[in-house]
Amino acid sequence: YQPPELTEPAPYFDTLLLRELIDGPMFKNNDYLFSLMKQSTLFCPRNRGGKVFVGPDYNQSMEEQREMTMKRIEYLRDVGVFDGWFGKEGFMGDLWRFSVAESVSVFDHSLGIKLGVHFFLWGGAIRFMGTKRHHDKWYKPTETYEVKGCFAMTELGHGSNVRGIETVTRYDASTQEFVILTPCESAQKYWIGGAANHATHTIVFSQLEINGVNQGVHAFVAQIRDENGNICPNVRIADCGHKIGLNGVDNGRIWFDNLRIPRENLLNSVADVSPDGQYLTAIKDPDQRFAAFLAPLTSGRVTIAASAMNTTKIGLATAIRYSLSRRAFSMVPNEPEVLLLDYPSHQRRLLPLLAKTYALSFASNYLKMIYVKRTPESTKTVHVVSSALKAVLTWHCMRTLQECREACGGQGIKTENHVGHLKSEYDVQLTFEGDNNVLMQQISKALLAEFLTAKKRNKPIKGLGLEHLNKPAPVIPSQLTSSTLRTTQFQTDIFCLRERDLLHRFVTEVSQHQAAQGVKSKEHIFSVTYQIAEDLGRAFSDRLILQTYLDVEATVPAGPLKDILGLMRAMYTTIVMEEDASFLRYGHLSTDNAAVVRKEVPKLCSELRPHALALVSSLGIPDAFLAPIAFNWVEANATFFGVIIWVMVALLFYRESCKRVGASIELDTSSFEGQEGPESLATLLVTRSSCLWLLTSLANELELLSSLTPARLRAERARIACNPTS
Amino acid sequence: MAPTNQVLVKESSNVRTIVLNRPKQLNALSGEMVSRLLELFLAYEEDPNVELIIMKGEGRAFCAGGDVAAVVNDINKGNWKLGADFFSKEFSLNYLMATYTKPQVSLLRGIVMGGGAGASIHGRFQVATDNSVFAMPETALGLFPDVGASYYLSRTPGFFGEYVGLTGARLDGAEMLACGLATHFVPLEKLPLLEDALCKANTGDPNIVNNMINEYSSTPKLKEKSQYFRLKTIERCFSRRTVEDIISALEKEADKNMDDWIAWTIESLKKASPTSLKISLRSIREGRLQGVGQCLIREYRMVCTVMQGKFSRDFFEGCRALLLDKDKNPKWEPSKLEFVSDSMVDRYFAALEDKDWEDLKLPARSNLPSFAISKL
């Protein structure tokens, strides 16, 4: 094994500067959280090849994983991470909250989701949908986890279509209480994170019926467990069971059997019910009311998009570092084998994804900024951009993980190496907070509405970056060359042209359907025009991503970093053109030009190749959160076997000595929770002072200890001494 | 350079025993010694006749640190770059030891502080003993734990590194072993036997060396009142985001359960230079995610900023109060933690604005163990 740091050229640009650019203003806070996790045994630190790695123990049962998630949260609470969660104001406060959520997700998606449900969904609902009386009552206990919140929106029968949920709440003026009812099985609340084991309170989404009139979906606070963890009367809870990933989150199902809650528990930011049962609201239109109500919860999509990027970075940093140290096949007999990343085909698999990841990360930062600086006027933009980026970024994440898994070969299969396992941990992101396909169609609908409104008012179109539609259509050179492909002008032109053309086609197709089918509903027309709608959704997203990339690039002074950003932009735009058939399908690229584009890809790959190491170094994921195969995988695999034998022998001795002194062989589990596999046994064993001496001397005798690296040895020694003779 | 008698070398076939020989100054590292050590280590790496290096100190200490009094003297003569030069050599030596291809066994009799820790902890084996005393006392001196301490302190369990680095707490041999700063513990009376055995074995095979040290090793008991039993409290307090938060967390602990240890801990934080505390905390935190090389480069920026004395003269004040005048009453400036802003701290981590200054150039290495690198 040779570390790539020795064999690769020194970075051409300042990797720290690029990291600051891609991680945004909160990267120091991220590092603080990484450091907190790395230093606690609850995060299962394990030494592989002289480096310490953290990561959940997926060998644990579902119930154990859930308990560990909760313990990790309690640790973070105890060291003060959540202090002042609701008190931090302004957009820096928002950025700080995002930073906490994203950083813990780098360790484990379950941890991020568990925390996200409590603080962003439960806490966010209290904050944004509630008013002062709710803030005063719930902020404090939420910060300290005296109250553990969950968020009951989705039902068995209704997910993305929130307005169709069936749970119903009526008001009883005689007692000034609301009565929540699950009227049928399809109305049971489903996938409620936290509900199965831990949550004490929930936000309940329900139809509100006042005097027999349905006022639409509203949110209520209900207690579902008492302080001892017993389920409250008139509430039933069941587990959602084992999942393909995310088993550290206790998803549950909830039924309400005429549960009574005080009138004050209605989250009344946009509508209220008076004590005598009058429905009061300032927003008369139920559509607008619902939109205003849910708008702040876009934060969920912001964190999902950001987490998707972090996960992608873990996959790429691991796979690319591995490909810079693993060799396969010689070109010439008896010559050294060739590094994986020196194969053009391997470059083609990984390097375009790397450039894309940079582009999408900048877009994710942009989304974060427009969210934290949102105004009532920007609600629509935030909604459309968050829908687009949530879908595009999570799809990119899954695709990249699959490619990285394959690029690591068999090593990608080991959960210890993360890349493969992360796929099942993150798969759900394509679905929650809005199914990706549904989101993409929503974008096209929003674009259509913008276009038609502007046309009706006979005004230029404004917002969502669509201003280019007011200008004449850009002209694409009939003969593309390598150098044209790399100009900002061409890249912008072709992305704008595609969006503009698809929007016009979509408008035409919708109006043709309208003319042909007459009175049929708009929704019906959208359901049959999905093909072009999805192409348009893509075109909008790609153009938006390119725009945010150019905006970031503009802030960087001329120099090596700017050069590298330009090269990656060329890679990003070229690969989009090569991979998305719509450029050819709609004639934005001639077949000749498409051939030029395709030829450019390997060229760009070979130009990016020397920067591969530096580019993954800037990705901002600390070593401890990557995998052993990203570093000295030879040594990482060499020591492990020795440890197993050592522990097995020691275990035998431990049992023998227990028998001899008549002690119980029962294992004290408190000391090895959070440890993984053989090491947990090692920890356990060294806590037993009676066999400590035997253990060490025996291991010495068998010369097993000697196979340990110094760092490993240190860690073992430290553990032994941590648990001195009582 | 003419060989100095401040560093002695005993040759025994393929083993070189390096003796730090300045017993009156508790073997504090002078510029002369650092240069000589650097020279020796570079030569031994190339020399096929050398397989194993043993480091020890003459007299009752291993090494009490860098000879900062001399450095301050140099600087006071008008050129802080003499000081920078000293640290550049010392840090290069630390890096060399951390990435050395041949095993270095350090026998840690008596005091192992500051630069002395740097000259031993980075090596492959550290043998603590009954009278070992380890500390990184820099914050009391207006400096910060350097010589790669942000690397090795940050790798101790939990937040013990922050505790040791900020308070300057002293560790005994058992505690060093417990937190991983020593790899072995050999009783004082057996140390000479071990040294002889290593010389006789005449090998640099780390497995054999390790086994030999193990033969003389014993597992020491931590003292009943050892601070190592306070790891939980240390975790609760020293994990906090800022020095101010750490102190208030400690004060809350003290309200619940006051004892000598907590009182001492708070006291030592209050006595230390506020600037030092803040830059030390950040240094250890950054070091946790970095490789040893990056740590040394960062620490070099920091130490040069301190030597330059443009933003704070606490180091000179600390040396005056503790080493020269010995009134033990330094007047820190800024005098309180709240006066040390983030932007003031930032300056210590930035490249210096001085056209003749440049970042530490680490010696090129053919051997780069994975713990020495970090991708961030």
Coordinates of C-alpha atoms in Angstrom, one line a residue, chain A residues 5 77 118 255 298 353 365 380 431 489 592 676:
Chain A
E5 CA -0.4 11.6 -0.8
R77 CA -27.6 17.2 24.6
H118 CA -37.6 16.2 17.0
W255 CA -54.5 5.6 16.0
T298 CA -39.6 23.5 3.5
L353 CA -19.8 12.4 -10.6
N365 CA -25.8 26.1 -0.5
K380 CA -42.9 30.5 -4.4
T431 CA -39.6 9.5 -1.1
Q489 CA -21.5 31.6 -23.1
D592 CA -22.7 15.6 -35.1
E676 CA -18.6 -3.2 17.6

